[in-house]
Amino acid sequence: MRDWLKREPIVIVDAKGAVLRDSRGRQYLDANSSIWTNLHGHRHPKINAALRRQLGKIAHSSALGLASVPASFLAQKLVRAANAGPARTAARQLRRVFFSDDGSTAVEAALKMAHQFACRACPGREPKFLALGGAYHGDTIGAVSLGHIDLFHRAYGGLLFKSDSVPAPYCYRCPFNRATPERADAREYRRCHWECAGLVEQKFEARQSKGGYAAFVFEPLMQGAAGMIAHPKGWLRRVAAIARAHGALLIADEVMTGFGRSGALFACHQESVQPDLMALAKGMTGGYLPMAATLVTQRIFNAFLGRYDEFKTFYHGHSYTANQLGAAASLASLDILQSARCQAARRILEKTLARELQSLWSLPAVGDIRQAGLMAGVELVKNWKTREPFAARDRVGLRVCQALARRGVLTRPVGDVIVLMPPYCTTPAQARRMVAALREAVAEVC
Ligand SMILES: *Cc1c(COP(=O)(O)O)cnc(C)c1O
């Protein structure tokens, strides 16, 4: 807070596509899609037009006991998209949609639903949740309780409930082997025997006598705020099967990974995993408005049906739930997302990023480069041979991002991991400029 007060903030006044402009007329590439929300660029003509059309009708009406046209169509579209993957049976399909306002509330709703579902399935047993080490699922108390970031737990410890964790499959800092080579030619480091998946199995086994876990919560393919931890191919498929075999529900937090970020529409489908609950937010409106959704199976929905005086309804709702403007923006964004043109652009951007990022390996401070689809993280270290991190007081990640801003590129670090997550409209030339600026910034600071 003290550092923030000492600096003049950059005041963003307008934008077009992947370029933001500040009050002094300086331009910046939006290298983290305005904290992972923007998909198709700023002021997209189709989303702008959809919002104008909706403004001509109504901006918002309550969703408590009422429905609306755009939110109903959006629910239908989300359900279709969420079942286009590996849901082979009706029981596996995500059929019901609960709207809320942001990622934290989408997770919070999923948590409460899973909790109630478990309580009704096994009365008298306190449901327990399993999440990944370092996980981040939002900032409300329930979402923080599911998360495992020590700093947050220290700050809010007394307010949180206890959830269990298993180590994330963080290959670069794997305690079992050196699964990820520092340099592409160091192949001898690859000696992985899925010890991390074994730990997940042990965790479930150990809990079995106490009734098992109510749900296993995870970000598929890439954990964002945990430090851009990309999971090795096959890990999620393995651990999801373990969780299912032990009777736990699967809660996929696709708040960051959803809506094309991973390459596919939803990241868990890339591992052939169909969750029972799915939390969506950030990119849902294309980065225009706060809106979120929690998708669930019919079986979970049914647990909230009953006679009036059984009071089984899901006691959770927000004033702006299913906001009509947000739904209109989301519908337009989904249309763009599913167009052949956007899909082709995403493939090209993913390849351009992968190719350009390779050039960073020559910098001694670059310890690891992790990419999943259009999400990338570059982990900076003091010593690439020993993987020793920089001291926190050196604020290396922050300083690299400040050096990036001076070069016309805006992003935020997670510790000493620099995040590149550009909007899908980013051209190959703009992507090259982002990475070139990062190369210079790292060379300058480290
Ligand atoms: C950002 C994020 C959240 C929280 O979303 P907010 O909209 O910021 O509340 C939850 N989960 C993941 C994976 C996120 O990246």
Coordinates of N, CA, C and O in Angstrom, one line a residue, residues 221-377:
L221 N -5.7 -27.7 -16.0 CA -4.6 -27.5 -16.9 C -3.6 -26.4 -16.4 O -2.4 -26.6 -16.5
M222 N -4.1 -25.3 -15.8 CA -3.2 -24.2 -15.4 C -3.8 -23.6 -14.2 O -4.9 -23.1 -14.2
Q223 N -3.0 -23.5 -13.1 CA -3.4 -22.8 -11.9 C -2.8 -21.4 -12.0 O -1.6 -21.2 -12.1
G224 N -3.7 -20.4 -12.1 CA -3.2 -19.0 -12.4 C -2.6 -18.3 -11.3 O -1.4 -18.2 -11.2
A225 N -3.4 -17.9 -10.3 CA -2.9 -17.1 -9.2 C -2.0 -17.9 -8.3 O -1.2 -17.3 -7.5
A226 N -1.9 -19.2 -8.4 CA -1.0 -20.0 -7.7 C 0.4 -19.8 -8.2 O 1.4 -20.3 -7.5
G227 N 0.6 -19.2 -9.3 CA 1.9 -19.0 -9.9 C 2.0 -19.5 -11.3 O 3.1 -19.9 -11.7
M228 N 0.9 -19.5 -12.1 CA 0.9 -20.0 -13.4 C 1.6 -21.4 -13.5 O 2.6 -21.6 -14.1
I229 N 1.0 -22.3 -12.7 CA 1.5 -23.7 -12.7 C 0.7 -24.5 -13.7 O -0.5 -24.8 -13.6
A230 N 1.5 -24.9 -14.7 CA 0.9 -25.7 -15.8 C 1.0 -27.2 -15.5 O 2.0 -27.6 -15.1
H231 N -0.1 -27.9 -15.5 CA -0.1 -29.3 -15.2 C 0.3 -30.1 -16.3 O 0.0 -29.9 -17.5
P232 N 1.1 -31.2 -16.0 CA 1.5 -32.1 -17.1 C 0.3 -32.8 -17.8 O -0.7 -33.1 -17.1
K233 N 0.5 -33.0 -19.0 CA -0.6 -33.7 -19.8 C -0.9 -35.1 -19.1 O 0.0 -35.8 -18.8
G234 N -2.2 -35.3 -18.9 CA -2.6 -36.6 -18.3 C -2.8 -36.6 -16.8 O -3.4 -37.5 -16.3
W235 N -2.3 -35.5 -16.2 CA -2.5 -35.4 -14.7 C -3.9 -35.3 -14.3 O -4.4 -36.1 -13.5
L236 N -4.7 -34.4 -14.9 CA -6.0 -34.2 -14.5 C -6.9 -35.4 -14.8 O -7.7 -35.8 -13.9
R237 N -6.7 -36.0 -15.9 CA -7.5 -37.2 -16.3 C -7.3 -38.3 -15.2 O -8.2 -38.9 -14.7
R238 N -6.0 -38.4 -14.8 CA -5.7 -39.4 -13.7 C -6.4 -39.1 -12.4 O -7.0 -39.9 -11.8
V239 N -6.2 -37.9 -11.9 CA -6.7 -37.6 -10.6 C -8.2 -37.4 -10.5 O -8.8 -37.8 -9.5
A240 N -8.8 -37.0 -11.6 CA -10.2 -37.0 -11.7 C -10.8 -38.4 -11.6 O -11.8 -38.6 -10.9
A241 N -10.2 -39.3 -12.2 CA -10.6 -40.7 -12.1 C -10.5 -41.2 -10.7 O -11.4 -41.9 -10.1
I242 N -9.4 -40.8 -10.0 CA -9.2 -41.2 -8.6 C -10.3 -40.6 -7.7 O -10.9 -41.3 -6.9
A243 N -10.6 -39.3 -7.9 CA -11.6 -38.7 -7.1 C -13.0 -39.3 -7.4 O -13.7 -39.6 -6.4
R244 N -13.3 -39.6 -8.6 CA -14.6 -40.3 -8.9 C -14.7 -41.7 -8.3 O -15.7 -42.0 -7.7
A245 N -13.6 -42.4 -8.4 CA -13.6 -43.8 -7.8 C -13.9 -43.7 -6.3 O -14.3 -44.7 -5.7
H246 N -13.5 -42.6 -5.7 CA -13.8 -42.5 -4.2 C -15.0 -41.7 -3.9 O -15.2 -41.3 -2.8
G247 N -15.9 -41.5 -4.9 CA -17.2 -40.9 -4.7 C -17.3 -39.4 -4.5 O -18.3 -38.9 -4.0
A248 N -16.2 -38.7 -4.8 CA -16.2 -37.2 -4.6 C -16.8 -36.6 -5.8 O -16.6 -37.0 -7.0
L249 N -17.4 -35.4 -5.6 CA -17.9 -34.6 -6.7 C -16.6 -33.9 -7.3 O -15.6 -33.6 -6.6
L250 N -16.7 -33.5 -8.6 CA -15.6 -32.7 -9.2 C -16.1 -31.3 -9.4 O -17.1 -31.1 -10.0
I251 N -15.4 -30.3 -8.8 CA -15.7 -28.9 -9.0 C -14.5 -28.3 -9.9 O -13.4 -28.2 -9.4
A252 N -14.8 -28.0 -11.1 CA -13.8 -27.3 -12.0 C -14.0 -25.8 -11.9 O -15.0 -25.3 -12.2
D253 N -12.9 -25.2 -11.4 CA -12.9 -23.7 -11.4 C -12.3 -23.3 -12.7 O -11.1 -23.2 -12.9
E254 N -13.2 -23.0 -13.7 CA -12.7 -22.5 -15.0 C -12.8 -21.0 -15.2 O -13.0 -20.5 -16.2
V255 N -12.7 -20.3 -14.0 CA -12.8 -18.9 -14.0 C -11.8 -18.2 -14.9 O -12.0 -17.4 -15.7
M256 N -10.5 -18.7 -14.8 CA -9.5 -18.2 -15.7 C -9.4 -19.0 -17.0 O -9.2 -18.5 -18.0
T257 N -9.5 -20.4 -16.9 CA -9.1 -21.2 -18.0 C -10.3 -21.3 -19.0 O -10.0 -21.7 -20.2
G258 N -11.5 -20.9 -18.6 CA -12.6 -21.1 -19.5 C -12.7 -20.1 -20.7 O -11.8 -19.2 -20.8
F259 N -13.6 -20.3 -21.6 CA -13.9 -19.5 -22.7 C -12.7 -19.3 -23.7 O -12.3 -18.2 -24.1
G260 N -12.0 -20.4 -24.0 CA -11.0 -20.4 -25.0 C -9.6 -20.2 -24.6 O -8.7 -20.3 -25.3
R261 N -9.4 -19.8 -23.3 CA -8.0 -19.5 -22.8 C -7.1 -20.7 -23.0 O -5.9 -20.5 -23.2
S262 N -7.6 -21.9 -22.8 CA -6.7 -23.1 -22.9 C -6.6 -23.6 -24.3 O -5.9 -24.6 -24.6
G263 N -7.2 -22.9 -25.3 CA -7.2 -23.4 -26.6 C -8.6 -24.0 -26.9 O -9.3 -23.5 -27.8
A264 N -9.1 -24.9 -26.1 CA -10.4 -25.4 -26.2 C -11.4 -24.5 -25.5 O -10.9 -23.6 -24.8
L265 N -12.7 -24.7 -25.7 CA -13.6 -23.8 -25.0 C -13.5 -23.9 -23.5 O -13.5 -22.9 -22.8
F266 N -13.4 -25.1 -23.0 CA -13.2 -25.4 -21.6 C -12.0 -26.3 -21.4 O -11.9 -27.3 -22.1
A267 N -11.2 -25.9 -20.4 CA -9.9 -26.6 -20.3 C -10.1 -28.1 -19.8 O -9.4 -29.0 -20.3
C268 N -11.1 -28.4 -19.0 CA -11.2 -29.7 -18.5 C -11.6 -30.7 -19.6 O -11.2 -31.9 -19.6
H269 N -12.2 -30.2 -20.7 CA -12.5 -31.1 -21.8 C -11.3 -31.6 -22.5 O -11.3 -32.6 -23.1
Q270 N -10.2 -30.8 -22.4 CA -9.0 -31.2 -23.1 C -8.4 -32.4 -22.4 O -7.5 -33.1 -23.0
E271 N -8.8 -32.7 -21.1 CA -8.3 -33.9 -20.4 C -9.5 -34.9 -20.3 O -9.4 -35.8 -19.5
S272 N -10.5 -34.7 -21.2 CA -11.7 -35.6 -21.2 C -12.3 -35.7 -19.8 O -12.8 -36.8 -19.4
V273 N -12.3 -34.6 -19.1 CA -12.9 -34.6 -17.7 C -14.2 -33.8 -17.8 O -14.2 -32.6 -18.2
Q274 N -15.3 -34.4 -17.3 CA -16.5 -33.6 -17.2 C -16.8 -33.5 -15.7 O -17.1 -34.4 -15.0
P275 N -16.8 -32.2 -15.2 CA -17.0 -32.0 -13.8 C -18.5 -32.1 -13.4 O -19.3 -32.1 -14.3
D276 N -18.8 -32.1 -12.1 CA -20.2 -32.1 -11.7 C -20.7 -30.6 -11.5 O -21.8 -30.3 -11.5
L277 N -19.7 -29.8 -11.1 CA -19.9 -28.4 -11.0 C -18.8 -27.6 -11.7 O -17.7 -28.0 -11.6
M278 N -19.2 -26.5 -12.4 CA -18.2 -25.8 -13.1 C -18.4 -24.3 -12.8 O -19.6 -23.8 -13.0
A279 N -17.4 -23.6 -12.4 CA -17.5 -22.2 -12.1 C -16.9 -21.4 -13.3 O -15.8 -21.6 -13.7
L280 N -17.7 -20.4 -13.7 CA -17.3 -19.6 -14.9 C -17.4 -18.1 -14.5 O -18.3 -17.7 -13.8
A281 N -16.5 -17.3 -15.0 CA -16.6 -15.8 -14.8 C -15.7 -15.1 -15.7 O -15.9 -15.2 -16.9
K282 N -14.7 -14.4 -15.2 CA -13.8 -13.6 -15.9 C -14.1 -13.3 -17.4 O -14.6 -12.2 -17.7
G283 N -13.8 -14.2 -18.3 CA -14.0 -14.0 -19.7 C -15.4 -14.0 -20.2 O -15.7 -13.8 -21.4
M284 N -16.4 -14.4 -19.3 CA -17.7 -14.7 -19.8 C -18.4 -13.6 -20.6 O -19.0 -13.8 -21.7
T285 N -18.2 -12.3 -20.2 CA -18.9 -11.2 -20.9 C -17.9 -10.7 -22.0 O -18.1 -9.6 -22.5
G286 N -16.8 -11.4 -22.2 CA -15.7 -10.8 -23.1 C -14.9 -9.8 -22.4 O -14.1 -9.1 -23.0
G287 N -15.1 -9.7 -21.1 CA -14.3 -8.7 -20.3 C -15.0 -7.4 -20.2 O -14.3 -6.4 -19.9
Y288 N -16.3 -7.3 -20.4 CA -17.0 -6.1 -20.3 C -17.7 -5.8 -19.0 O -17.7 -4.7 -18.5
L289 N -18.3 -6.8 -18.4 CA -19.1 -6.6 -17.2 C -18.9 -7.7 -16.2 O -18.6 -8.8 -16.7
P290 N -19.1 -7.5 -14.9 CA -19.0 -8.6 -14.0 C -20.2 -9.5 -14.1 O -21.3 -9.1 -13.8
M291 N -19.9 -10.7 -14.4 CA -21.0 -11.7 -14.5 C -20.4 -13.1 -14.4 O -19.3 -13.3 -14.9
A292 N -21.1 -14.0 -13.7 CA -20.5 -15.4 -13.5 C -21.6 -16.4 -13.6 O -22.8 -16.1 -13.5
A293 N -21.2 -17.7 -13.7 CA -22.2 -18.7 -13.7 C -21.6 -20.0 -13.0 O -20.4 -20.2 -13.1
T294 N -22.5 -20.7 -12.3 CA -22.1 -22.0 -11.8 C -23.0 -23.0 -12.5 O -24.2 -23.0 -12.3
L295 N -22.4 -24.0 -13.2 CA -23.1 -25.0 -13.9 C -23.1 -26.3 -13.1 O -22.0 -26.6 -12.5
V296 N -24.3 -26.9 -13.0 CA -24.3 -28.2 -12.2 C -25.1 -29.3 -13.0 O -25.9 -29.0 -13.9
T297 N -24.9 -30.5 -12.5 CA -25.7 -31.6 -13.1 C -27.1 -31.6 -12.6 O -27.4 -31.0 -11.5
Q298 N -28.0 -32.3 -13.3 CA -29.4 -32.4 -12.8 C -29.5 -33.0 -11.4 O -30.3 -32.7 -10.6
R299 N -28.6 -34.0 -11.2 CA -28.6 -34.7 -9.9 C -28.4 -33.7 -8.7 O -29.1 -33.8 -7.7
I300 N -27.5 -32.8 -8.9 CA -27.2 -31.8 -7.8 C -28.4 -30.9 -7.7 O -28.9 -30.6 -6.6
F301 N -28.9 -30.4 -8.9 CA -30.1 -29.5 -8.9 C -31.3 -30.2 -8.1 O -31.9 -29.5 -7.3
N302 N -31.5 -31.5 -8.4 CA -32.6 -32.2 -7.8 C -32.6 -32.2 -6.2 O -33.6 -32.3 -5.6
A303 N -31.4 -32.1 -5.7 CA -31.2 -32.1 -4.2 C -31.9 -30.9 -3.6 O -32.1 -30.8 -2.4
F304 N -32.2 -29.9 -4.4 CA -32.8 -28.6 -3.9 C -34.3 -28.5 -4.2 O -34.9 -27.5 -4.1
L305 N -34.9 -29.6 -4.6 CA -36.3 -29.7 -4.9 C -37.0 -30.3 -3.7 O -36.5 -31.2 -3.1
G306 N -38.2 -29.8 -3.4 CA -38.9 -30.3 -2.3 C -40.2 -29.6 -2.0 O -40.5 -28.6 -2.7
R307 N -41.0 -30.0 -1.1 CA -42.2 -29.3 -0.7 C -41.9 -28.0 -0.2 O -40.8 -27.8 0.4
Y308 N -42.8 -27.0 -0.3 CA -42.5 -25.6 0.2 C -41.9 -25.6 1.6 O -40.9 -25.0 1.9
D309 N -42.6 -26.4 2.5 CA -42.2 -26.3 3.9 C -41.0 -27.3 4.3 O -40.7 -27.4 5.4
E310 N -40.5 -27.9 3.2 CA -39.2 -28.6 3.5 C -38.0 -27.6 3.4 O -36.9 -27.9 3.8
F311 N -38.2 -26.5 2.8 CA -37.2 -25.4 2.6 C -35.9 -25.9 2.1 O -34.8 -25.7 2.7
K312 N -36.0 -26.6 1.0 CA -34.8 -27.2 0.4 C -34.1 -26.3 -0.7 O -33.1 -26.6 -1.2
T313 N -34.7 -25.1 -0.9 CA -34.2 -24.3 -2.0 C -32.8 -23.8 -1.7 O -32.3 -23.9 -0.6
F314 N -32.1 -23.4 -2.7 CA -30.7 -23.0 -2.6 C -30.7 -21.5 -2.1 O -31.0 -20.6 -2.8
Y315 N -30.3 -21.4 -0.8 CA -30.4 -20.1 -0.2 C -29.2 -19.3 -0.5 O -28.2 -19.2 0.2
H316 N -29.2 -18.7 -1.7 CA -28.1 -17.8 -2.1 C -28.6 -17.0 -3.3 O -29.2 -17.6 -4.2
G317 N -28.3 -15.7 -3.3 CA -28.8 -14.9 -4.5 C -28.2 -13.5 -4.4 O -28.1 -13.0 -3.2
H318 N -27.9 -12.9 -5.5 CA -27.4 -11.6 -5.5 C -28.3 -10.6 -6.2 O -29.0 -11.0 -7.1
S319 N -28.3 -9.3 -5.8 CA -29.2 -8.3 -6.4 C -29.0 -8.3 -7.9 O -30.0 -8.1 -8.7
Y320 N -27.8 -8.4 -8.4 CA -27.5 -8.2 -9.9 C -27.4 -9.6 -10.6 O -27.0 -9.6 -11.7
T321 N -27.9 -10.6 -9.9 CA -27.8 -12.0 -10.6 C -28.5 -11.9 -11.9 O -29.6 -11.3 -12.1
A322 N -27.9 -12.6 -12.9 CA -28.4 -12.7 -14.3 C -28.7 -11.3 -14.9 O -29.6 -11.2 -15.7
N323 N -27.8 -10.4 -14.6 CA -27.9 -9.0 -15.2 C -28.1 -9.1 -16.7 O -27.4 -9.8 -17.4
Q324 N -29.1 -8.3 -17.2 CA -29.5 -8.4 -18.6 C -28.4 -7.9 -19.5 O -28.1 -8.5 -20.6
L325 N -27.7 -6.8 -19.1 CA -26.7 -6.3 -20.0 C -25.5 -7.3 -20.0 O -24.9 -7.5 -21.1
G326 N -25.2 -7.8 -18.9 CA -24.1 -8.8 -18.8 C -24.4 -10.0 -19.7 O -23.5 -10.6 -20.4
A327 N -25.6 -10.5 -19.6 CA -26.1 -11.6 -20.4 C -26.0 -11.3 -21.9 O -25.5 -12.1 -22.7
A328 N -26.4 -10.1 -22.3 CA -26.3 -9.7 -23.7 C -24.8 -9.7 -24.2 O -24.5 -10.2 -25.3
A329 N -24.0 -9.1 -23.4 CA -22.5 -9.1 -23.7 C -22.0 -10.5 -23.8 O -21.2 -10.9 -24.8
S330 N -22.4 -11.4 -22.9 CA -21.9 -12.8 -22.9 C -22.4 -13.5 -24.2 O -21.6 -14.3 -24.7
L331 N -23.6 -13.3 -24.6 CA -24.1 -14.0 -25.8 C -23.3 -13.5 -27.0 O -22.9 -14.4 -27.8
A332 N -23.0 -12.2 -27.1 CA -22.3 -11.8 -28.2 C -20.8 -12.3 -28.2 O -20.3 -12.7 -29.2
S333 N -20.3 -12.4 -27.0 CA -18.9 -12.9 -26.8 C -18.8 -14.3 -27.2 O -17.9 -14.7 -27.9
L334 N -19.8 -15.1 -26.8 CA -19.8 -16.5 -27.2 C -19.9 -16.7 -28.7 O -19.2 -17.6 -29.2
D335 N -20.7 -15.9 -29.3 CA -20.8 -16.0 -30.8 C -19.5 -15.8 -31.4 O -19.1 -16.5 -32.3
I336 N -18.8 -14.7 -31.0 CA -17.4 -14.4 -31.6 C -16.5 -15.6 -31.3 O -15.8 -16.1 -32.2
L337 N -16.5 -16.1 -30.0 CA -15.6 -17.1 -29.6 C -15.8 -18.4 -30.4 O -14.8 -19.1 -30.7
Q338 N -17.0 -18.7 -30.8 CA -17.3 -20.0 -31.6 C -17.1 -19.8 -33.1 O -17.3 -20.8 -33.8
S339 N -16.8 -18.6 -33.5 CA -16.7 -18.4 -35.0 C -15.3 -19.0 -35.4 O -14.4 -19.1 -34.7
A340 N -15.3 -19.4 -36.7 CA -14.1 -20.0 -37.3 C -13.0 -19.1 -37.2 O -11.8 -19.4 -37.0
R341 N -13.3 -17.8 -37.4 CA -12.2 -16.8 -37.5 C -11.5 -16.6 -36.2 O -10.3 -16.6 -36.1
C342 N -12.3 -16.6 -35.1 CA -11.7 -16.5 -33.7 C -10.9 -17.7 -33.4 O -9.8 -17.7 -32.8
Q343 N -11.4 -18.9 -33.7 CA -10.7 -20.1 -33.4 C -9.4 -20.2 -34.2 O -8.4 -20.6 -33.6
A344 N -9.3 -19.7 -35.4 CA -8.1 -19.7 -36.2 C -7.1 -18.7 -35.6 O -5.9 -19.0 -35.4
A345 N -7.6 -17.6 -35.2 CA -6.8 -16.5 -34.6 C -6.2 -17.0 -33.3 O -5.0 -16.8 -33.0
R346 N -7.0 -17.8 -32.5 CA -6.4 -18.3 -31.2 C -5.3 -19.3 -31.5 O -4.3 -19.3 -30.8
R347 N -5.5 -20.2 -32.5 CA -4.4 -21.1 -32.8 C -3.2 -20.4 -33.2 O -2.1 -20.8 -32.8
I348 N -3.3 -19.4 -34.0 CA -2.1 -18.7 -34.5 C -1.4 -18.0 -33.3 O -0.2 -18.1 -33.2
L349 N -2.2 -17.3 -32.5 CA -1.6 -16.6 -31.3 C -0.9 -17.6 -30.4 O 0.2 -17.3 -29.8
E350 N -1.5 -18.8 -30.1 CA -0.9 -19.8 -29.3 C 0.4 -20.2 -29.8 O 1.4 -20.3 -29.1
K351 N 0.5 -20.4 -31.1 CA 1.8 -20.8 -31.7 C 2.8 -19.7 -31.7 O 4.0 -19.9 -31.4
T352 N 2.3 -18.5 -32.0 CA 3.3 -17.4 -32.0 C 3.9 -17.2 -30.6 O 5.1 -17.0 -30.4
L353 N 3.0 -17.3 -29.6 CA 3.5 -17.1 -28.2 C 4.5 -18.2 -27.9 O 5.6 -17.9 -27.3
A354 N 4.2 -19.4 -28.2 CA 5.1 -20.6 -27.9 C 6.5 -20.4 -28.6 O 7.5 -20.6 -28.0
R355 N 6.4 -19.9 -29.8 CA 7.7 -19.7 -30.6 C 8.5 -18.6 -30.0 O 9.7 -18.7 -29.7
E356 N 7.8 -17.4 -29.7 CA 8.5 -16.3 -29.2 C 9.1 -16.5 -27.8 O 10.2 -16.1 -27.5
L357 N 8.3 -17.2 -27.0 CA 8.8 -17.4 -25.6 C 10.1 -18.2 -25.6 O 10.9 -18.0 -24.6
Q358 N 10.3 -19.0 -26.6 CA 11.6 -19.8 -26.6 C 12.8 -18.9 -26.5 O 13.8 -19.3 -25.9
S359 N 12.7 -17.7 -27.0 CA 13.9 -16.8 -27.0 C 14.3 -16.4 -25.6 O 15.4 -15.9 -25.4
L360 N 13.4 -16.6 -24.7 CA 13.7 -16.1 -23.3 C 14.6 -17.1 -22.6 O 15.2 -16.7 -21.6
W361 N 14.7 -18.3 -23.0 CA 15.6 -19.3 -22.3 C 17.0 -18.9 -22.2 O 17.7 -19.3 -21.3
S362 N 17.4 -18.0 -23.2 CA 18.8 -17.6 -23.1 C 19.1 -16.6 -22.0 O 20.3 -16.4 -21.7
L363 N 18.1 -16.1 -21.3 CA 18.3 -15.2 -20.2 C 18.6 -16.0 -18.9 O 17.8 -16.9 -18.6
P364 N 19.7 -15.8 -18.2 CA 20.0 -16.6 -17.0 C 18.9 -16.5 -15.9 O 18.8 -17.5 -15.1
A365 N 18.2 -15.4 -15.8 CA 17.1 -15.3 -14.8 C 15.9 -16.1 -15.1 O 15.0 -16.1 -14.2
V366 N 15.7 -16.6 -16.3 CA 14.5 -17.3 -16.7 C 14.7 -18.8 -16.2 O 15.5 -19.5 -16.8
G367 N 13.9 -19.2 -15.2 CA 14.0 -20.5 -14.7 C 13.1 -21.5 -15.5 O 13.5 -22.6 -15.8
D368 N 11.9 -21.0 -15.7 CA 10.9 -21.9 -16.3 C 10.0 -21.1 -17.2 O 9.7 -19.9 -16.8
I369 N 9.5 -21.7 -18.2 CA 8.5 -21.0 -19.1 C 7.4 -22.0 -19.2 O 7.6 -23.2 -19.6
R370 N 6.2 -21.6 -18.8 CA 5.0 -22.5 -18.8 C 3.9 -21.9 -19.6 O 3.6 -20.7 -19.5
Q371 N 3.4 -22.7 -20.5 CA 2.3 -22.2 -21.4 C 1.2 -23.3 -21.5 O 1.5 -24.5 -21.6
A372 N -0.1 -22.9 -21.4 CA -1.2 -23.8 -21.7 C -2.1 -22.9 -22.6 O -2.7 -22.0 -22.1
G373 N -2.2 -23.3 -23.8 CA -3.0 -22.5 -24.7 C -2.6 -21.1 -24.8 O -1.4 -20.8 -25.1
L374 N -3.4 -20.1 -24.4 CA -3.1 -18.7 -24.5 C -2.7 -18.1 -23.2 O -2.9 -16.9 -23.0
M375 N -2.3 -19.0 -22.3 CA -1.9 -18.5 -21.0 C -0.4 -18.9 -20.8 O -0.1 -20.0 -21.0
A376 N 0.4 -17.9 -20.4 CA 1.8 -18.2 -20.2 C 2.4 -17.5 -19.0 O 1.9 -16.5 -18.6
G377 N 3.3 -18.2 -18.3 CA 4.0 -17.7 -17.1 C 5.5 -17.9 -17.3 O 5.9 -19.0 -17.7

